[in-house]
mmCIF file of C-alpha atoms in Angstrom:
data_model
loop_
_atom_site.group_PDB
_atom_site.id
_atom_site.type_symbol
_atom_site.label_atom_id
_atom_site.label_comp_id
_atom_site.label_asym_id
_atom_site.label_seq_id
_atom_site.Cartn_x
_atom_site.Cartn_y
_atom_site.Cartn_z
ATOM 1 C CA GLU A 164 12.175 9.823 -35.039
ATOM 2 C CA ASP A 165 14.230 12.989 -34.614
ATOM 3 C CA LYS A 166 12.167 16.167 -34.453
ATOM 4 C CA VAL A 167 13.174 19.825 -34.739
ATOM 5 C CA VAL A 168 10.593 22.590 -34.231
ATOM 6 C CA GLN A 169 11.258 26.246 -34.920
ATOM 7 C CA SER A 170 9.223 29.257 -33.843
ATOM 8 C CA PRO A 171 7.933 31.578 -34.940
ATOM 9 C CA LEU A 172 7.520 30.375 -38.518
ATOM 10 C CA SER A 173 7.346 33.942 -39.749
ATOM 11 C CA LEU A 174 8.382 37.285 -38.274
ATOM 12 C CA VAL A 175 8.213 40.862 -39.595
ATOM 13 C CA VAL A 176 10.177 43.604 -37.820
ATOM 14 C CA HIS A 177 11.547 47.078 -38.462
ATOM 15 C CA GLU A 178 15.190 47.909 -38.894
ATOM 16 C CA GLY A 179 16.876 48.329 -35.535
ATOM 17 C CA ASP A 180 14.653 45.854 -33.728
ATOM 18 C CA THR A 181 16.087 42.887 -31.821
ATOM 19 C CA VAL A 182 14.707 39.442 -32.647
ATOM 20 C CA THR A 183 14.877 36.056 -30.950
ATOM 21 C CA LEU A 184 14.363 32.888 -32.949
ATOM 22 C CA ASN A 185 13.636 29.610 -31.201
ATOM 23 C CA CYS A 186 14.543 26.012 -31.948
ATOM 24 C CA SER A 187 13.463 23.030 -29.843
ATOM 25 C CA TYR A 188 14.411 19.443 -30.551
ATOM 26 C CA GLU A 189 13.754 15.817 -29.702
ATOM 27 C CA VAL A 190 16.725 13.728 -30.749
ATOM 28 C CA THR A 191 17.546 10.264 -29.484
ATOM 29 C CA ASN A 192 21.296 10.780 -29.308
ATOM 30 C CA PHE A 193 21.902 14.512 -29.570
ATOM 31 C CA ARG A 194 25.375 15.688 -30.446
ATOM 32 C CA SER A 195 25.203 19.229 -31.807
ATOM 33 C CA LEU A 196 22.871 21.933 -33.094
ATOM 34 C CA LEU A 197 23.554 24.114 -36.110
ATOM 35 C CA TRP A 198 22.078 27.380 -37.362
ATOM 36 C CA TYR A 199 21.986 28.353 -41.032
ATOM 37 C CA LYS A 200 20.868 31.460 -42.931
ATOM 38 C CA GLN A 201 19.165 31.021 -46.309
ATOM 39 C CA GLU A 202 18.688 34.038 -48.537
ATOM 40 C CA LYS A 203 18.049 33.322 -52.202
ATOM 41 C CA LYS A 204 19.574 29.920 -52.664
ATOM 42 C CA ALA A 205 21.925 27.738 -50.625
ATOM 43 C CA PRO A 206 21.849 27.831 -46.818
ATOM 44 C CA THR A 207 25.022 29.273 -45.325
ATOM 45 C CA PHE A 208 26.441 28.206 -41.982
ATOM 46 C CA LEU A 209 26.177 30.470 -38.938
ATOM 47 C CA PHE A 210 26.901 28.528 -35.735
ATOM 48 C CA MET A 211 27.475 25.060 -34.346
ATOM 49 C CA LEU A 212 26.607 24.519 -30.673
ATOM 50 C CA THR A 213 27.607 21.466 -28.700
ATOM 51 C CA SER A 214 27.755 22.606 -25.064
ATOM 52 C CA SER A 215 25.042 24.113 -22.883
ATOM 53 C CA GLY A 216 25.307 27.696 -21.723
ATOM 54 C CA ILE A 217 28.197 28.766 -23.943
ATOM 55 C CA GLU A 218 27.223 31.646 -26.185
ATOM 56 C CA LYS A 219 28.483 31.763 -29.726
ATOM 57 C CA LYS A 220 28.700 35.259 -31.172
ATOM 58 C CA SER A 221 29.370 36.745 -34.571
ATOM 59 C CA GLY A 222 28.791 40.453 -34.931
ATOM 60 C CA ARG A 223 25.132 41.178 -34.213
ATOM 61 C CA LEU A 224 24.208 37.491 -34.132
ATOM 62 C CA SER A 225 24.509 35.260 -31.102
ATOM 63 C CA SER A 226 23.221 31.845 -30.131
ATOM 64 C CA ILE A 227 23.062 29.650 -27.074
ATOM 65 C CA LEU A 228 22.093 26.044 -26.367
ATOM 66 C CA ASP A 229 20.227 24.551 -23.412
ATOM 67 C CA LYS A 230 20.692 20.777 -23.460
ATOM 68 C CA LYS A 231 18.588 20.253 -20.344
ATOM 69 C CA GLU A 232 15.516 21.972 -21.785
ATOM 70 C CA LEU A 233 16.346 20.847 -25.357
ATOM 71 C CA PHE A 234 16.299 24.176 -27.123
ATOM 72 C CA SER A 235 18.427 26.877 -28.663
ATOM 73 C CA ILE A 236 17.864 30.548 -29.444
ATOM 74 C CA LEU A 237 19.332 32.755 -32.125
ATOM 75 C CA ASN A 238 19.418 36.474 -31.325
ATOM 76 C CA ILE A 239 19.893 39.233 -33.846
ATOM 77 C CA THR A 240 20.367 42.745 -32.484
ATOM 78 C CA ALA A 241 19.970 46.016 -34.406
ATOM 79 C CA THR A 242 18.446 44.186 -37.368
ATOM 80 C CA GLN A 243 19.143 45.364 -40.911
ATOM 81 C CA THR A 244 17.274 44.712 -44.158
ATOM 82 C CA GLY A 245 20.102 42.373 -45.128
ATOM 83 C CA ASP A 246 19.122 40.104 -42.255
ATOM 84 C CA SER A 247 15.920 39.215 -44.140
ATOM 85 C CA ALA A 248 16.167 35.482 -44.802
ATOM 86 C CA ILE A 249 15.004 32.074 -43.708
ATOM 87 C CA TYR A 250 16.849 30.924 -40.587
ATOM 88 C CA LEU A 251 17.198 27.161 -40.304
ATOM 89 C CA CYS A 252 18.033 25.095 -37.267
ATOM 90 C CA ALA A 253 19.438 21.561 -37.590
ATOM 91 C CA VAL A 254 20.479 18.840 -35.162
ATOM 92 C CA MET A 255 23.122 16.190 -35.510
ATOM 93 C CA GLU A 256 22.906 12.934 -33.629
ATOM 94 C CA THR A 257 25.755 11.021 -32.040
ATOM 95 C CA SER A 258 26.701 8.891 -35.005
ATOM 96 C CA GLY A 259 27.224 12.173 -36.815
ATOM 97 C CA SER A 260 25.549 10.989 -39.969
ATOM 98 C CA ARG A 261 21.981 12.306 -39.998
ATOM 99 C CA LEU A 262 21.389 16.056 -40.071
ATOM 100 C CA THR A 263 17.736 16.919 -39.372
ATOM 101 C CA PHE A 264 16.341 20.392 -40.066
ATOM 102 C CA GLY A 265 13.395 22.311 -38.690
ATOM 103 C CA GLU A 266 10.811 24.166 -40.809
ATOM 104 C CA GLY A 267 12.723 27.433 -40.664
ATOM 105 C CA THR A 268 11.783 30.959 -39.570
ATOM 106 C CA GLN A 269 11.118 33.479 -42.334
ATOM 107 C CA LEU A 270 12.436 36.828 -41.044
ATOM 108 C CA THR A 271 11.536 40.023 -42.870
ATOM 109 C CA VAL A 272 13.203 43.276 -41.815
ATOM 110 C CA ASN A 273 11.496 46.375 -43.171
ATOM 111 C CA PRO A 274 13.297 49.716 -43.510
ATOM 112 C CA ASN B 175 37.213 26.475 -55.249
ATOM 113 C CA ALA B 176 33.912 24.944 -56.396
ATOM 114 C CA GLY B 177 32.665 23.382 -53.124
ATOM 115 C CA VAL B 178 29.363 21.596 -53.841
ATOM 116 C CA THR B 179 28.047 21.719 -57.401
ATOM 117 C CA GLN B 180 24.602 20.572 -58.497
ATOM 118 C CA THR B 181 23.465 19.937 -62.041
ATOM 119 C CA PRO B 182 21.116 20.822 -63.542
ATOM 120 C CA LYS B 183 19.943 24.060 -61.906
ATOM 121 C CA PHE B 184 16.452 23.927 -63.437
ATOM 122 C CA ARG B 185 14.407 21.171 -65.022
ATOM 123 C CA VAL B 186 10.837 20.635 -66.143
ATOM 124 C CA LEU B 187 9.643 17.034 -66.406
ATOM 125 C CA LYS B 188 6.447 15.460 -67.557
ATOM 126 C CA THR B 189 4.697 13.036 -65.215
ATOM 127 C CA GLY B 190 6.231 9.603 -65.589
ATOM 128 C CA GLN B 191 9.572 10.757 -66.971
ATOM 129 C CA SER B 192 12.811 9.878 -65.255
ATOM 130 C CA MET B 193 15.858 11.955 -64.491
ATOM 131 C CA THR B 194 19.045 12.049 -62.452
ATOM 132 C CA LEU B 195 20.352 14.947 -60.398
ATOM 133 C CA LEU B 196 24.087 15.080 -59.950
ATOM 134 C CA CYS B 197 25.912 16.421 -56.904
ATOM 135 C CA ALA B 198 29.685 16.781 -56.945
ATOM 136 C CA GLN B 199 31.926 17.966 -54.103
ATOM 137 C CA ASP B 200 35.638 18.679 -54.187
ATOM 138 C CA MET B 201 36.272 18.868 -50.416
ATOM 139 C CA ASN B 202 36.919 15.148 -49.890
ATOM 140 C CA HIS B 203 33.916 14.963 -47.542
ATOM 141 C CA GLU B 204 32.761 11.570 -46.339
ATOM 142 C CA TYR B 205 29.090 12.446 -45.811
ATOM 143 C CA MET B 206 26.669 13.597 -48.482
ATOM 144 C CA TYR B 207 22.957 14.392 -48.330
ATOM 145 C CA TRP B 208 19.978 15.061 -50.570
ATOM 146 C CA TYR B 209 17.208 17.304 -49.242
ATOM 147 C CA ARG B 210 14.054 18.715 -50.725
ATOM 148 C CA GLN B 211 12.644 22.073 -49.728
ATOM 149 C CA ASP B 212 8.979 22.956 -50.082
ATOM 150 C CA PRO B 213 7.366 26.216 -48.919
ATOM 151 C CA GLY B 214 6.969 26.291 -45.144
ATOM 152 C CA MET B 215 8.548 22.877 -44.668
ATOM 153 C CA GLY B 216 12.232 23.555 -44.212
ATOM 154 C CA LEU B 217 14.645 20.948 -45.525
ATOM 155 C CA ARG B 218 13.522 17.330 -45.507
ATOM 156 C CA LEU B 219 16.101 14.587 -45.813
ATOM 157 C CA ILE B 220 15.571 12.226 -48.740
ATOM 158 C CA HIS B 221 18.657 9.981 -48.668
ATOM 159 C CA TYR B 222 22.168 10.294 -47.360
ATOM 160 C CA SER B 223 25.526 8.556 -47.625
ATOM 161 C CA VAL B 224 28.323 8.122 -45.088
ATOM 162 C CA GLY B 225 30.845 6.914 -47.616
ATOM 163 C CA GLU B 226 31.526 5.557 -51.066
ATOM 164 C CA GLY B 227 29.251 2.658 -51.864
ATOM 165 C CA THR B 228 26.884 3.238 -48.915
ATOM 166 C CA THR B 229 23.495 4.935 -48.833
ATOM 167 C CA ALA B 230 20.665 5.227 -46.315
ATOM 168 C CA LYS B 231 17.060 6.425 -46.284
ATOM 169 C CA GLY B 232 16.055 9.722 -44.762
ATOM 170 C CA GLU B 233 12.614 11.074 -43.832
ATOM 171 C CA VAL B 234 11.036 11.115 -47.311
ATOM 172 C CA PRO B 235 12.758 8.469 -49.489
ATOM 173 C CA ASP B 236 9.759 7.160 -51.452
ATOM 174 C CA GLY B 237 9.976 7.738 -55.195
ATOM 175 C CA TYR B 238 13.728 8.401 -55.128
ATOM 176 C CA ASN B 239 16.864 6.321 -55.478
ATOM 177 C CA VAL B 240 20.485 7.273 -54.921
ATOM 178 C CA SER B 241 23.955 6.011 -55.683
ATOM 179 C CA ARG B 242 27.436 6.912 -54.466
ATOM 180 C CA LEU B 243 29.851 5.057 -56.698
ATOM 181 C CA LYS B 244 32.585 7.652 -56.217
ATOM 182 C CA LYS B 245 33.326 9.567 -53.030
ATOM 183 C CA GLN B 246 32.937 12.929 -54.698
ATOM 184 C CA ASN B 247 29.595 12.256 -56.410
ATOM 185 C CA PHE B 248 26.110 11.593 -55.077
ATOM 186 C CA LEU B 249 23.332 10.957 -57.594
ATOM 187 C CA LEU B 250 19.604 11.322 -56.954
ATOM 188 C CA GLY B 251 17.275 9.526 -59.332
ATOM 189 C CA LEU B 252 13.574 9.879 -60.007
ATOM 190 C CA GLU B 253 12.379 6.787 -61.868
ATOM 191 C CA SER B 254 8.833 7.980 -62.602
ATOM 192 C CA ALA B 255 8.337 11.633 -61.735
ATOM 193 C CA ALA B 256 5.101 12.771 -60.080
ATOM 194 C CA PRO B 257 3.753 16.321 -59.550
ATOM 195 C CA SER B 258 4.281 15.831 -55.790
ATOM 196 C CA GLN B 259 8.006 15.791 -56.507
ATOM 197 C CA THR B 260 7.933 19.390 -57.681
ATOM 198 C CA SER B 261 10.365 21.026 -55.289
ATOM 199 C CA VAL B 262 13.779 22.578 -54.835
ATOM 200 C CA TYR B 263 16.432 19.938 -54.244
ATOM 201 C CA PHE B 264 19.594 20.640 -52.281
ATOM 202 C CA CYS B 265 22.689 18.545 -51.983
ATOM 203 C CA ALA B 266 25.041 18.956 -49.041
ATOM 204 C CA SER B 267 28.314 17.454 -47.897
ATOM 205 C CA ARG B 268 30.297 17.501 -44.677
ATOM 206 C CA ARG B 269 33.335 16.068 -43.029
ATOM 207 C CA GLN B 270 32.896 13.032 -40.810
ATOM 208 C CA GLY B 271 32.492 13.705 -37.088
ATOM 209 C CA TRP B 272 30.809 16.348 -34.974
ATOM 210 C CA GLU B 273 33.584 18.631 -33.756
ATOM 211 C CA MET B 274 34.140 22.125 -35.072
ATOM 212 C CA ASN B 275 34.458 22.544 -38.820
ATOM 213 C CA THR B 276 32.152 19.638 -39.576
ATOM 214 C CA GLU B 277 29.239 21.783 -40.702
ATOM 215 C CA ALA B 278 27.417 20.924 -43.915
ATOM 216 C CA PHE B 279 28.089 22.838 -47.131
ATOM 217 C CA PHE B 280 25.262 23.180 -49.626
ATOM 218 C CA GLY B 281 24.965 23.312 -53.371
ATOM 219 C CA GLN B 282 22.959 26.047 -55.087
ATOM 220 C CA GLY B 283 19.892 23.881 -55.531
ATOM 221 C CA THR B 284 17.941 22.357 -58.421
ATOM 222 C CA ARG B 285 14.448 23.658 -59.087
ATOM 223 C CA LEU B 286 12.395 20.756 -60.465
ATOM 224 C CA THR B 287 8.884 21.133 -61.827
ATOM 225 C CA VAL B 288 6.836 18.070 -62.745
ATOM 226 C CA VAL B 289 3.824 18.799 -64.951
#
């Protein structure tokens, strides 16, 4: 059974701090890993990673995948209160049908 | 540009009652999913569909049934609701494949309380 584990489950920081969120996975036929941000309601897409070692970047957010060690990290630099959210990691297997999520990391950024 | 629309947004059921949650997408996506989200447990896959007329079980399918009679709609049914089914339900859809631009899009969620 596919398994996705995120850590930490909860994190509280101050504005301006840099945070690193972790996602490890055990998937029989891994194809890609996705990161989502969930504020009040629906998760919104951040990144899709398919190749090891290639960093994806969007503003203050960046992410990288290590397919040998089976994990990904999501970095947020110079955090702002608007970054407060649940960050979800998901993996897609080769058939492309199932999308399995981890438990999420609840990030709180205090002013 | 509606994307993924879920109805209803809120519902309170009594134990033993039945109901159907509707998910509609206007992006012509092949794949559709139903998830439930409970505190501290992320999104757990209930059922999914890879095309019209096909459905498959996810991680937590017990107590739920689904149907995909039309490509744009994916229905989640609770035949006899139980308090353990109190949760927030999310529908998602995505394009077939795994290359770029095949990420899942989510509806706004349905908050279901079973008393």
